[in-house]
mmCIF file of C-alpha atoms in Angstrom:
data_model
loop_
_atom_site.group_PDB
_atom_site.id
_atom_site.type_symbol
_atom_site.label_atom_id
_atom_site.label_comp_id
_atom_site.label_asym_id
_atom_site.label_seq_id
_atom_site.Cartn_x
_atom_site.Cartn_y
_atom_site.Cartn_z
ATOM 1 C CA GLN A 285 -47.310 23.111 -82.659
ATOM 2 C CA VAL A 286 -48.895 25.016 -79.777
ATOM 3 C CA TRP A 287 -48.611 23.661 -76.256
ATOM 4 C CA LYS A 288 -51.797 22.653 -74.491
ATOM 5 C CA SER A 289 -52.934 25.389 -72.152
ATOM 6 C CA GLN A 290 -52.939 25.021 -68.376
ATOM 7 C CA ALA A 291 -56.718 25.511 -68.486
ATOM 8 C CA GLN A 292 -57.035 22.205 -70.308
ATOM 9 C CA GLY A 293 -55.434 20.463 -67.341
ATOM 10 C CA THR A 294 -52.673 18.666 -69.197
ATOM 11 C CA VAL A 295 -48.911 18.785 -68.920
ATOM 12 C CA PRO A 296 -47.284 21.304 -71.298
ATOM 13 C CA TRP A 297 -45.702 19.527 -74.210
ATOM 14 C CA PRO A 298 -42.515 20.540 -76.092
ATOM 15 C CA SER A 299 -42.702 21.039 -79.864
ATOM 16 C CA ASP A 300 -38.991 21.675 -80.389
ATOM 17 C CA HIS A 301 -35.752 21.719 -78.424
ATOM 18 C CA SER A 302 -35.195 25.460 -78.686
ATOM 19 C CA ARG A 303 -38.598 26.154 -77.174
ATOM 20 C CA LEU A 304 -38.025 23.696 -74.351
ATOM 21 C CA ALA A 305 -34.590 25.103 -73.654
ATOM 22 C CA SER A 306 -35.730 28.708 -73.358
ATOM 23 C CA SER A 307 -35.021 30.354 -70.035
ATOM 24 C CA LYS A 308 -38.700 31.031 -69.390
ATOM 25 C CA GLN A 309 -39.818 27.424 -69.785
ATOM 26 C CA VAL A 310 -36.900 25.468 -68.340
ATOM 27 C CA LYS A 311 -35.495 26.630 -65.011
ATOM 28 C CA MET A 312 -33.322 24.783 -62.532
ATOM 29 C CA PHE A 313 -35.776 22.852 -60.376
ATOM 30 C CA GLU A 314 -36.808 24.376 -57.067
ATOM 31 C CA CYS A 315 -39.309 22.398 -55.044
ATOM 32 C CA ARG A 316 -41.868 24.845 -53.691
ATOM 33 C CA VAL A 317 -43.981 22.153 -52.047
ATOM 34 C CA CYS A 318 -41.612 20.307 -49.739
ATOM 35 C CA ALA A 319 -38.034 20.062 -48.579
ATOM 36 C CA VAL A 320 -37.523 16.388 -49.476
ATOM 37 C CA ASN A 321 -36.284 14.716 -52.612
ATOM 38 C CA PRO A 322 -38.972 15.595 -55.203
ATOM 39 C CA PHE A 323 -38.695 12.131 -56.714
ATOM 40 C CA THR A 324 -39.727 10.605 -53.368
ATOM 41 C CA ALA A 325 -42.506 13.159 -52.952
ATOM 42 C CA LEU A 326 -43.895 12.380 -56.389
ATOM 43 C CA PHE A 327 -43.651 8.580 -56.284
ATOM 44 C CA GLY A 328 -44.302 7.593 -52.682
ATOM 45 C CA GLU A 329 -44.928 3.895 -52.124
ATOM 46 C CA THR A 330 -43.995 1.306 -54.715
ATOM 47 C CA PRO A 331 -47.007 -0.212 -56.508
ATOM 48 C CA ALA A 332 -47.606 -3.942 -56.618
ATOM 49 C CA LYS A 333 -45.223 -5.961 -58.749
ATOM 50 C CA PRO A 334 -46.184 -6.082 -62.426
ATOM 51 C CA GLU A 335 -47.939 -9.001 -64.037
ATOM 52 C CA SER A 336 -45.971 -11.782 -65.653
ATOM 53 C CA LYS A 337 -46.209 -11.685 -69.440
ATOM 54 C CA GLU A 338 -48.404 -14.797 -69.453
ATOM 55 C CA THR A 339 -50.894 -13.400 -66.950
ATOM 56 C CA LYS A 340 -50.847 -10.004 -68.637
ATOM 57 C CA LYS A 341 -51.783 -11.568 -71.970
ATOM 58 C CA LYS A 342 -54.718 -13.395 -70.384
ATOM 59 C CA LYS A 343 -56.017 -10.235 -68.745
ATOM 60 C CA ASN A 344 -55.405 -8.026 -71.753
ATOM 61 C CA THR A 345 -58.522 -9.313 -73.478
ATOM 62 C CA THR A 346 -60.656 -8.119 -70.547
ATOM 63 C CA ASN A 347 -59.126 -4.661 -70.355
ATOM 64 C CA SER A 348 -61.951 -3.052 -72.305
ATOM 65 C CA SER A 349 -60.920 0.473 -71.257
ATOM 66 C CA SER A 350 -57.824 0.356 -73.457
ATOM 67 C CA LYS A 351 -57.725 0.388 -77.243
ATOM 68 C CA ARG A 352 -54.206 -1.033 -77.278
ATOM 69 C CA ASN A 353 -53.696 -3.950 -79.665
ATOM 70 C CA GLU A 354 -50.655 -6.025 -78.713
ATOM 71 C CA LYS A 355 -50.651 -7.754 -82.104
ATOM 72 C CA SER A 356 -49.885 -4.452 -83.812
ATOM 73 C CA PHE A 357 -46.797 -3.736 -81.679
ATOM 74 C CA GLN A 358 -43.626 -3.084 -83.687
ATOM 75 C CA PRO A 359 -40.589 -2.944 -81.374
ATOM 76 C CA ARG A 360 -37.622 -0.697 -82.035
ATOM 77 C CA SER A 361 -34.299 -2.179 -83.083
ATOM 78 C CA GLU A 362 -31.304 -1.509 -80.829
ATOM 79 C CA ALA A 363 -30.231 1.311 -83.150
ATOM 80 C CA GLU A 364 -33.735 2.804 -83.106
ATOM 81 C CA VAL A 365 -33.815 2.591 -79.307
ATOM 82 C CA GLU A 366 -30.558 4.540 -79.005
ATOM 83 C CA ALA A 367 -31.742 7.119 -81.547
ATOM 84 C CA ALA A 368 -34.957 7.673 -79.587
ATOM 85 C CA VAL A 369 -33.037 7.967 -76.306
ATOM 86 C CA ARG A 370 -30.703 10.600 -77.763
ATOM 87 C CA GLN A 371 -33.664 12.600 -79.018
ATOM 88 C CA TRP A 372 -35.656 12.422 -75.779
ATOM 89 C CA ALA A 373 -32.640 13.197 -73.588
ATOM 90 C CA GLN A 374 -32.603 16.683 -75.110
ATOM 91 C CA TYR A 375 -35.992 17.366 -73.515
ATOM 92 C CA ALA A 376 -35.188 16.083 -70.033
ATOM 93 C CA HIS A 377 -35.769 18.702 -67.362
ATOM 94 C CA PRO A 378 -32.714 19.690 -65.261
ATOM 95 C CA ARG A 379 -34.369 18.073 -62.216
ATOM 96 C CA ALA A 380 -33.921 14.654 -63.841
ATOM 97 C CA ARG A 381 -30.221 15.221 -64.498
ATOM 98 C CA GLU A 382 -29.819 16.507 -60.943
ATOM 99 C CA PHE A 383 -31.554 13.703 -59.090
ATOM 100 C CA PHE A 384 -30.481 10.648 -61.080
ATOM 101 C CA ALA A 385 -27.159 9.457 -59.675
ATOM 102 C CA SER A 386 -25.577 9.289 -63.124
ATOM 103 C CA PRO A 387 -26.396 9.989 -66.780
ATOM 104 C CA GLN A 388 -26.486 6.217 -67.257
ATOM 105 C CA GLN A 389 -29.455 5.861 -64.903
ATOM 106 C CA LEU A 390 -31.475 8.378 -66.902
ATOM 107 C CA HIS A 391 -30.343 6.666 -70.102
ATOM 108 C CA ASP A 392 -31.525 3.284 -68.796
ATOM 109 C CA VAL A 393 -34.987 4.629 -67.998
ATOM 110 C CA LEU A 394 -35.310 6.181 -71.451
ATOM 111 C CA VAL A 395 -34.217 2.880 -72.978
ATOM 112 C CA GLN A 396 -37.111 1.135 -71.214
ATOM 113 C CA LEU A 397 -39.472 3.819 -72.478
ATOM 114 C CA ALA A 398 -38.233 3.253 -76.034
ATOM 115 C CA LYS A 399 -38.525 -0.527 -75.736
ATOM 116 C CA GLY A 400 -42.028 -0.328 -74.250
ATOM 117 C CA THR A 401 -43.503 1.805 -77.031
ATOM 118 C CA ASP A 402 -44.013 1.191 -80.738
ATOM 119 C CA LYS A 403 -41.213 2.267 -83.079
ATOM 120 C CA ASN A 404 -43.689 4.374 -85.069
ATOM 121 C CA GLU A 405 -44.902 6.319 -82.024
ATOM 122 C CA ASP A 406 -43.277 9.005 -79.880
ATOM 123 C CA PRO A 407 -44.574 9.607 -76.340
ATOM 124 C CA ILE A 408 -42.575 12.819 -75.910
ATOM 125 C CA THR A 409 -42.749 14.791 -79.154
ATOM 126 C CA GLY A 410 -45.377 12.891 -81.144
ATOM 127 C CA THR A 411 -48.652 14.461 -82.224
ATOM 128 C CA GLU A 412 -51.047 14.844 -79.323
ATOM 129 C CA GLU A 413 -53.929 13.733 -81.506
ATOM 130 C CA LYS A 414 -52.787 10.105 -81.206
ATOM 131 C CA CYS A 415 -52.334 7.870 -78.169
ATOM 132 C CA VAL A 416 -48.989 6.178 -77.583
ATOM 133 C CA TYR A 417 -49.640 2.760 -76.064
ATOM 134 C CA TRP A 418 -47.461 0.972 -73.547
ATOM 135 C CA TYR A 419 -46.410 -2.603 -74.347
ATOM 136 C CA GLY A 420 -44.176 -3.173 -71.326
ATOM 137 C CA ASP A 421 -45.068 -4.256 -67.786
ATOM 138 C CA VAL A 422 -48.427 -3.433 -66.217
ATOM 139 C CA THR A 423 -49.339 -3.436 -62.526
ATOM 140 C CA LYS A 424 -50.998 -6.529 -61.111
ATOM 141 C CA ASP A 425 -54.259 -5.163 -59.758
ATOM 142 C CA ASP A 426 -55.254 -2.202 -61.892
ATOM 143 C CA LEU A 427 -53.356 -2.768 -65.169
ATOM 144 C CA GLN A 428 -51.458 0.524 -65.156
ATOM 145 C CA ALA A 429 -48.358 1.045 -67.313
ATOM 146 C CA ALA A 430 -45.361 0.247 -65.094
ATOM 147 C CA ILE A 431 -41.589 0.411 -65.326
ATOM 148 C CA ARG A 432 -38.766 -1.190 -63.339
ATOM 149 C CA MET A 433 -36.007 1.189 -62.280
ATOM 150 C CA VAL A 434 -33.597 2.218 -59.546
ATOM 151 C CA LYS A 435 -35.038 5.416 -58.134
ATOM 152 C CA PRO A 436 -32.715 8.301 -57.249
ATOM 153 C CA GLY A 437 -31.379 7.854 -53.729
ATOM 154 C CA GLU A 438 -32.056 4.107 -53.727
ATOM 155 C CA SER A 439 -29.900 1.095 -54.596
ATOM 156 C CA ASP A 440 -32.518 -1.568 -55.316
ATOM 157 C CA GLU A 441 -34.726 -1.798 -58.391
ATOM 158 C CA SER A 442 -38.418 -1.129 -57.836
ATOM 159 C CA VAL A 443 -41.578 -0.676 -59.863
ATOM 160 C CA THR A 444 -43.359 2.607 -60.501
ATOM 161 C CA TYR A 445 -45.934 4.066 -62.874
ATOM 162 C CA VAL A 446 -44.738 5.134 -66.323
ATOM 163 C CA ASN A 447 -46.752 8.354 -66.396
ATOM 164 C CA ARG A 448 -45.218 9.474 -63.086
ATOM 165 C CA VAL A 449 -41.732 8.803 -64.455
ATOM 166 C CA LEU A 450 -42.574 10.852 -67.549
ATOM 167 C CA ALA A 451 -43.764 13.737 -65.390
ATOM 168 C CA PHE A 452 -40.604 13.649 -63.293
ATOM 169 C CA ILE A 453 -38.322 13.717 -66.323
ATOM 170 C CA PHE A 454 -40.176 16.020 -68.693
ATOM 171 C CA ALA A 455 -42.860 18.165 -66.991
ATOM 172 C CA THR A 456 -42.395 21.899 -66.607
ATOM 173 C CA ASP A 457 -41.881 23.288 -63.097
ATOM 174 C CA ASP A 458 -45.424 24.626 -62.858
ATOM 175 C CA SER A 459 -47.081 21.347 -63.843
ATOM 176 C CA PHE A 460 -44.674 19.294 -61.753
ATOM 177 C CA ASP A 461 -45.417 21.312 -58.621
ATOM 178 C CA LYS A 462 -49.143 20.720 -59.152
ATOM 179 C CA LEU A 463 -48.677 17.003 -59.820
ATOM 180 C CA MET A 464 -46.655 16.625 -56.612
ATOM 181 C CA GLN A 465 -49.683 17.706 -54.611
ATOM 182 C CA LEU A 466 -51.871 14.885 -55.959
ATOM 183 C CA PRO A 467 -52.243 11.466 -54.286
ATOM 184 C CA LYS A 468 -49.388 9.106 -55.158
ATOM 185 C CA GLU A 469 -51.384 7.130 -57.684
ATOM 186 C CA PRO A 470 -51.146 6.793 -61.465
ATOM 187 C CA PHE A 471 -52.022 10.058 -63.173
ATOM 188 C CA LYS A 472 -55.266 10.091 -65.108
ATOM 189 C CA MET A 473 -54.754 10.204 -68.865
ATOM 190 C CA SER A 474 -56.908 12.844 -70.534
ATOM 191 C CA CYS A 475 -57.576 10.481 -73.450
ATOM 192 C CA GLY A 476 -59.280 8.046 -71.063
ATOM 193 C CA ASP A 477 -56.843 5.214 -71.772
ATOM 194 C CA GLN A 478 -54.531 4.322 -68.863
ATOM 195 C CA LEU A 479 -52.246 2.275 -71.124
ATOM 196 C CA CYS A 480 -51.484 5.417 -73.117
ATOM 197 C CA VAL A 481 -48.175 7.009 -72.073
ATOM 198 C CA HIS A 482 -48.197 10.151 -74.203
ATOM 199 C CA LEU A 483 -46.744 13.022 -72.201
ATOM 200 C CA SER A 484 -49.338 15.469 -73.509
ATOM 201 C CA HIS A 485 -52.182 13.227 -72.301
ATOM 202 C CA ILE A 486 -51.158 13.347 -68.622
ATOM 203 C CA SER A 487 -53.783 15.305 -66.725
ATOM 204 C CA LEU A 488 -53.620 17.108 -63.399
ATOM 205 C CA ALA A 489 -55.652 14.366 -61.734
ATOM 206 C CA THR A 490 -55.178 10.765 -60.612
ATOM 207 C CA SER A 491 -56.689 7.649 -62.168
ATOM 208 C CA SER A 492 -58.996 7.031 -59.190
ATOM 209 C CA GLU A 493 -60.794 10.328 -59.735
ATOM 210 C CA PRO A 494 -64.055 10.179 -61.752
#
């Protein structure tokens, strides 16, 4: 599997662990944009609290921009969740291990990612030809995929966009530096579906851009 090129405007996407772990493609993170915590620089303000499940279900029928079908969702078992987390942890960029206070915090975020996606889909290493839909929380106003977590350097749980979390944990240095310069909004998905959370579909643009 060949990575998407930078010219296509999407985040490079790992096809195997050895490729991701090569010295050329994974370097210890150095923020070239600012001198603050890169997690803070990337995430900025916390978005509005996510919808309740009842409200989300009512609005889901009007979200014509997404092809997600909640009736088709097949959740992972606890064993499948842990297996997915172990696999994805191999691809985490050193910046994630550096800025999360403990391995458990990173583990907890990956658990939410596993629980919010279908057991037959993989948002990190799955084929880029297929969207991976989010079945977890969505933001109240604009129905963006959202996740609850304790951000590095903070003690209280807050809500943030799933595609920004994915970029923080898995994006290469070059793509991450470019993403940090964008407005602190959900990233635009190249597939056109904002409830898709496939890493390879994250574009170097925000959802408010045409």
